[in-house]
Amino acid sequence: MTDISREELDGIYAFAVQLGKDAGRMLQEAANLRMGAAHASREQKEHVQKENAVDLVTETDEDVEAFIKTAITQKFPSHKFVGEESYSKGASRDYLIDDSPTWCVDPLDGTVNYIHLFPMFCVSIAFLWKGRPLVGVINAPFLEQFFSACEGRGAWLNEERRLPLVREPVPPMPAKAPSGCIFSCEWGKDRRDSPDSNLHRKVESFVNMASEVGGRQGGGGMVHGIRSLGSATLDLAYVAMGSFDIWWEGGCWEWDVAAGIAILLEAGGLATTANPPYPNEETAPIEEVRLGSRAYLAIRPAGGSPTETGRQSQERTVREVWKRVRNLDYTRPGA
Ligand code: IPD
């Protein structure tokens, strides 16, 4: 436990849960409107581009962020607020989270999904203390899935089912991981088509993870399947559930992962960097995830076996993933 009091943290958690419910309702109402007849005449105005043709913002992103920001500022005037849409409008691309009590919010993660009415969209709210995400709330209203966690209070689906879903006992990572795992990843928004671009590095890594054992000059991972939800924070929630075994991603931002990481860690998962340490990927310590690093690797909660602890099996899986993925390049100031 950190030096914030239990009572204070529980109060913040209760507030975040209610905020996630209210904001999720706003998202669903906006989605319902989009399914109504009045929508057709508004379609052209519905989203605008940010950095490129796949980096989009809708009125809903902005309305929900304004609602969340106002609620937080009224309740906790001294807390800092970092939200996707306010940040995107600023000139800085620096990592702004420091030791102060901070809320890190994505009002609509999976904006492209929302635009296409693919159900994997959600609001994602995290509270951080000394840079650590201690509270996470994710509400995916179309899926009727509400994830919540607070340090020391467990991680939950719909406030009733504790994560991971399979927990008596929590299974160890497969002995031959990544073989036998579901690997999740995202294509992301960097679509440059040069041979050494992040897009090409990702695709090569995905193929390595999917290929048969013995393929790819010995690098074939033979995973059970590859999934991309189109929402980084939901990917992390699915790793916390144990539905995904591994999530590997580069290019998203702190608001895309903060709540998901809080939930994953509280469920017993591991979060670290997507990029293998050089030159000692076999032996270097597994660093704790850096929220602003834009390169993430998450492993589901794992129980022990007669030969390993759960943590050892997670670390073994991290190193097996690192052997098969390319380094991603998403450098930024201050992270
Ligand atoms: C995006 C999603 C996506 C990830 C992108 C994010 P947004 O967030 O999380 O899965 O690949 O990097 O930017 O824009 O929908 O809030």
XYZ file of C-alpha atoms and ligand atoms in Angstrom:
351
model
C 0.000 0.000 0.000
C 1.177 3.515 -0.725
C 0.907 6.497 1.615
C -2.580 7.526 0.516
C -5.011 6.460 3.259
C -7.273 3.438 2.730
C -10.308 5.585 3.404
C -9.294 8.226 0.883
C -8.571 5.641 -1.789
C -11.864 3.827 -1.189
C -13.709 7.165 -1.561
C -11.926 7.842 -4.843
C -12.775 4.323 -6.042
C -16.469 4.723 -5.245
C -16.506 8.054 -7.079
C -14.724 6.548 -10.114
C -17.186 3.640 -10.270
C -20.177 5.996 -10.326
C -18.461 8.237 -12.878
C -17.781 5.213 -15.105
C -21.455 4.214 -14.911
C -22.678 7.723 -15.775
C -20.185 8.165 -18.607
C -20.976 4.691 -19.993
C -24.662 5.638 -20.084
C -23.745 8.753 -22.084
C -21.795 6.596 -24.556
C -24.686 4.192 -24.993
C -27.214 7.017 -25.427
C -24.990 8.564 -28.090
C -24.693 5.173 -29.820
C -28.484 4.770 -29.680
C -28.908 8.177 -31.316
C -26.554 7.101 -34.081
C -28.830 4.149 -34.750
C -31.887 6.429 -35.032
C -33.358 8.086 -38.111
C -32.075 11.574 -37.297
C -28.547 10.285 -37.688
C -28.450 10.177 -41.490
C -28.436 13.962 -41.935
C -25.605 14.399 -39.393
C -23.331 11.680 -40.728
C -20.824 13.926 -42.491
C -20.136 15.913 -39.329
C -19.834 12.948 -37.084
C -16.065 12.528 -36.897
C -12.980 14.508 -37.765
C -9.375 13.463 -38.272
C -6.574 14.193 -35.828
C -3.080 13.015 -36.880
C -4.181 10.987 -39.917
C -7.188 9.356 -41.600
C -7.449 6.618 -38.960
C -6.911 8.874 -35.925
C -10.439 10.124 -35.348
C -12.447 12.078 -32.826
C -16.232 12.303 -32.540
C -18.467 14.741 -30.707
C -19.092 11.919 -28.256
C -15.388 11.725 -27.293
C -15.473 15.451 -26.547
C -18.825 15.535 -24.731
C -17.954 12.577 -22.500
C -14.517 13.989 -21.673
C -16.044 17.372 -20.765
C -18.578 15.626 -18.502
C -15.891 13.555 -16.741
C -13.500 16.471 -16.367
C -16.186 18.705 -14.851
C -17.237 16.020 -12.372
C -13.637 15.384 -11.274
C -12.761 19.072 -11.010
C -15.813 19.737 -8.837
C -15.173 16.813 -6.520
C -11.366 16.961 -6.368
C -10.273 20.483 -7.341
C -6.632 19.837 -6.423
C -6.271 16.710 -8.586
C -4.651 16.833 -12.000
C -6.561 15.730 -15.110
C -5.015 14.180 -18.232
C -7.622 13.316 -20.862
C -7.144 12.188 -24.444
C -9.069 14.983 -26.116
C -7.739 17.907 -24.047
C -4.201 16.527 -24.483
C -4.583 16.101 -28.250
C -5.535 19.765 -28.619
C -2.322 20.913 -26.880
C 1.001 21.317 -28.670
C 3.037 19.141 -26.282
C 3.531 15.418 -26.764
C 5.447 15.172 -23.477
C 4.537 12.706 -20.753
C 2.726 14.902 -18.237
C 2.001 12.522 -15.370
C 4.051 13.179 -12.239
C 3.691 12.362 -8.544
C 0.535 14.409 -7.991
C -2.863 12.741 -7.628
C -3.916 12.468 -11.272
C -6.878 11.238 -13.288
C -6.008 9.742 -16.647
C -9.046 9.360 -18.868
C -9.997 8.121 -22.292
C -13.645 9.165 -22.730
C -14.064 6.797 -25.682
C -11.449 4.125 -26.264
C -12.118 2.337 -29.516
C -13.351 5.414 -31.356
C -13.095 3.639 -34.721
C -15.210 0.785 -33.320
C -17.782 3.292 -32.074
C -17.953 4.948 -35.493
C -18.614 1.560 -37.095
C -20.852 0.386 -34.212
C -18.506 -2.518 -33.541
C -19.294 -3.185 -29.867
C -15.740 -2.952 -28.479
C -15.809 0.655 -27.292
C -15.725 1.960 -23.772
C -14.930 4.742 -21.355
C -11.706 4.265 -19.434
C -10.951 6.110 -16.177
C -7.858 5.722 -13.997
C -6.696 7.397 -10.824
C -2.937 7.570 -10.282
C -0.958 8.239 -7.165
C 2.791 8.870 -7.460
C 2.555 7.824 -11.087
C 0.995 4.439 -10.282
C -2.499 3.532 -11.492
C -4.296 2.514 -8.283
C -7.886 2.670 -9.503
C -9.250 1.619 -12.893
C -12.789 1.651 -14.262
C -13.759 0.568 -17.784
C -17.352 0.592 -18.981
C -18.203 -1.003 -22.339
C -21.959 -0.335 -22.427
C -22.752 -2.118 -25.692
C -21.148 -5.265 -24.269
C -22.684 -4.681 -20.832
C -19.220 -5.230 -19.383
C -18.082 -3.061 -16.500
C -14.562 -3.636 -15.171
C -13.315 -2.091 -11.951
C -10.356 -2.429 -9.615
C -8.716 -0.639 -6.740
C -5.377 -1.554 -5.191
C -6.094 -3.971 -2.356
C -9.777 -4.454 -3.277
C -9.594 -6.953 -6.138
C -10.494 -6.629 -9.817
C -14.080 -7.231 -10.890
C -16.353 -7.793 -13.856
C -19.797 -6.230 -13.384
C -18.938 -5.786 -9.681
C -19.724 -9.438 -8.928
C -17.279 -11.728 -10.689
C -13.699 -11.551 -9.476
C -10.884 -11.569 -12.043
C -9.351 -13.658 -13.436
C -12.479 -15.571 -14.380
C -10.925 -19.008 -13.866
C -9.500 -18.846 -10.353
C -9.892 -22.060 -8.424
C -7.082 -22.539 -9.100
C -5.737 -19.856 -11.456
C -4.066 -21.846 -14.263
C -0.322 -21.500 -14.855
C 0.922 -20.164 -18.197
C 1.175 -23.009 -20.756
C 4.457 -24.929 -20.499
C 5.302 -24.117 -24.111
C 3.964 -20.545 -24.168
C 3.392 -18.709 -26.439
C 2.185 -21.979 -27.971
C -1.272 -22.602 -26.535
C -1.913 -18.904 -25.848
C -4.289 -16.336 -27.267
C -2.093 -13.436 -28.353
C -3.695 -10.021 -28.680
C -2.208 -7.045 -30.428
C -3.272 -3.931 -32.300
C -2.467 -2.735 -35.798
C -2.400 0.836 -34.481
C -2.487 4.151 -36.265
C 1.053 4.358 -37.643
C 0.406 3.181 -41.209
C 3.688 4.220 -42.873
C 4.539 1.642 -45.494
C 8.344 1.778 -45.412
C 10.080 -1.577 -44.814
C 11.292 -0.569 -41.337
C 8.123 1.207 -40.169
C 6.295 0.237 -36.996
C 3.524 -1.225 -39.151
C 5.926 -3.618 -40.872
C 7.693 -4.473 -37.605
C 4.319 -5.310 -36.054
C 3.197 -7.470 -38.969
C 6.466 -9.418 -38.906
C 6.001 -9.949 -35.157
C 2.388 -11.111 -35.593
C 3.473 -13.640 -38.220
C 6.269 -14.874 -35.940
C 3.777 -15.422 -33.126
C 1.316 -17.255 -35.403
C 3.714 -19.477 -37.368
C 4.182 -23.156 -36.716
C 6.838 -24.250 -34.228
C 10.044 -24.585 -36.216
C 8.869 -22.006 -38.754
C 10.379 -18.524 -39.063
C 13.941 -19.842 -38.512
C 12.894 -21.394 -35.207
C 10.865 -18.360 -34.118
C 7.379 -19.716 -34.805
C 5.153 -19.182 -31.764
C 2.187 -21.347 -32.830
C -0.235 -19.364 -30.679
C -3.803 -20.653 -30.512
C -5.088 -17.417 -32.022
C -4.451 -13.722 -32.640
C -7.059 -11.111 -31.671
C -7.333 -7.331 -32.067
C -10.210 -5.670 -30.242
C -9.468 -2.107 -31.419
C -9.428 -0.838 -27.827
C -6.202 -1.069 -25.867
C -7.870 -0.707 -22.496
C -10.328 -3.525 -23.297
C -7.425 -5.688 -24.486
C -5.917 -5.244 -21.013
C -9.222 -5.990 -19.296
C -9.451 -9.217 -21.314
C -5.929 -10.142 -20.203
C -7.033 -9.466 -16.611
C -10.029 -11.788 -17.192
C -7.612 -14.460 -18.433
C -9.463 -14.585 -21.760
C -6.317 -13.300 -23.487
C -2.980 -14.731 -22.323
C -0.706 -12.093 -23.860
C -1.123 -8.532 -25.124
C 1.675 -6.835 -27.067
C 1.249 -3.317 -28.404
C 3.044 -0.134 -29.343
C 1.723 3.305 -30.197
C -1.060 3.884 -27.742
C -0.918 6.474 -24.983
C -1.260 6.547 -21.201
C -5.044 7.142 -21.272
C -5.405 4.047 -23.503
C -3.763 1.819 -20.885
C -3.913 3.389 -17.386
C -7.240 1.898 -16.246
C -6.524 -1.434 -17.949
C -3.156 -1.688 -16.207
C -4.723 -0.923 -12.798
C -7.226 -3.734 -13.389
C -4.637 -6.163 -14.754
C -2.191 -5.655 -11.873
C -4.911 -5.996 -9.258
C -6.041 -9.249 -10.922
C -2.482 -10.612 -10.635
C -1.255 -9.955 -14.188
C 2.153 -8.695 -15.225
C 2.802 -5.559 -17.290
C 6.146 -4.593 -18.770
C 7.635 -3.217 -21.976
C 6.980 -4.501 -25.497
C 10.610 -3.997 -26.457
C 13.120 -6.689 -25.515
C 16.038 -5.303 -23.494
C 19.260 -5.256 -25.495
C 21.636 -7.165 -25.364
C 20.505 -9.429 -22.478
C 16.888 -10.316 -23.217
C 17.424 -13.775 -21.677
C 18.582 -12.495 -18.283
C 17.808 -8.771 -17.882
C 15.341 -7.998 -15.083
C 11.755 -7.597 -16.269
C 11.096 -3.886 -15.785
C 7.846 -2.571 -14.383
C 5.598 -1.069 -17.040
C 6.198 2.627 -17.734
C 2.867 4.258 -18.427
C 4.210 6.782 -20.907
C 6.438 4.372 -22.803
C 3.890 3.726 -25.585
C 5.158 0.122 -25.810
C 3.501 -2.516 -23.660
C 3.481 -6.233 -22.975
C 0.916 -7.756 -20.623
C 0.600 -11.320 -19.358
C -2.501 -12.728 -17.718
C -2.731 -13.715 -14.056
C -1.083 -17.110 -13.600
C -1.036 -19.649 -10.808
C 1.879 -21.854 -9.803
C 2.688 -25.411 -10.863
C 4.867 -28.060 -9.181
C 7.886 -26.613 -11.013
C 7.290 -22.846 -11.108
C 5.554 -19.996 -9.344
C 2.924 -18.103 -11.298
C 5.289 -15.130 -11.569
C 8.051 -17.367 -12.956
C 5.691 -18.678 -15.626
C 4.681 -15.104 -16.534
C 8.340 -14.034 -16.794
C 9.161 -17.098 -18.906
C 6.342 -16.071 -21.254
C 7.619 -12.475 -21.432
C 11.045 -13.719 -22.566
C 9.511 -16.096 -25.117
C 7.498 -13.197 -26.572
C 10.554 -10.926 -26.660
C 12.417 -13.567 -28.712
C 9.750 -13.321 -31.415
C 8.934 -9.621 -31.689
C 10.667 -6.686 -33.344
C 11.585 -3.524 -31.433
C 9.014 -0.785 -31.880
C 9.974 2.867 -32.174
C 7.585 5.260 -30.444
C 9.982 7.598 -28.674
C 8.618 10.695 -26.921
C 9.906 13.308 -24.476
C 9.604 12.860 -20.712
C 8.489 9.202 -20.640
C -6.895 3.620 -29.758
C -7.225 2.192 -29.400
C -6.448 1.233 -30.273
C -4.946 1.460 -30.217
C -4.640 2.914 -30.579
C -5.411 3.843 -29.638
P -8.742 5.561 -29.329
O -7.547 4.527 -28.882
O -6.933 1.946 -28.046
O -6.683 -0.083 -29.867
O -4.300 0.623 -31.154
O -3.245 3.131 -30.455
O -5.094 5.177 -29.952
O -8.150 6.511 -30.303
O -9.808 4.724 -29.920
O -9.129 6.224 -28.053
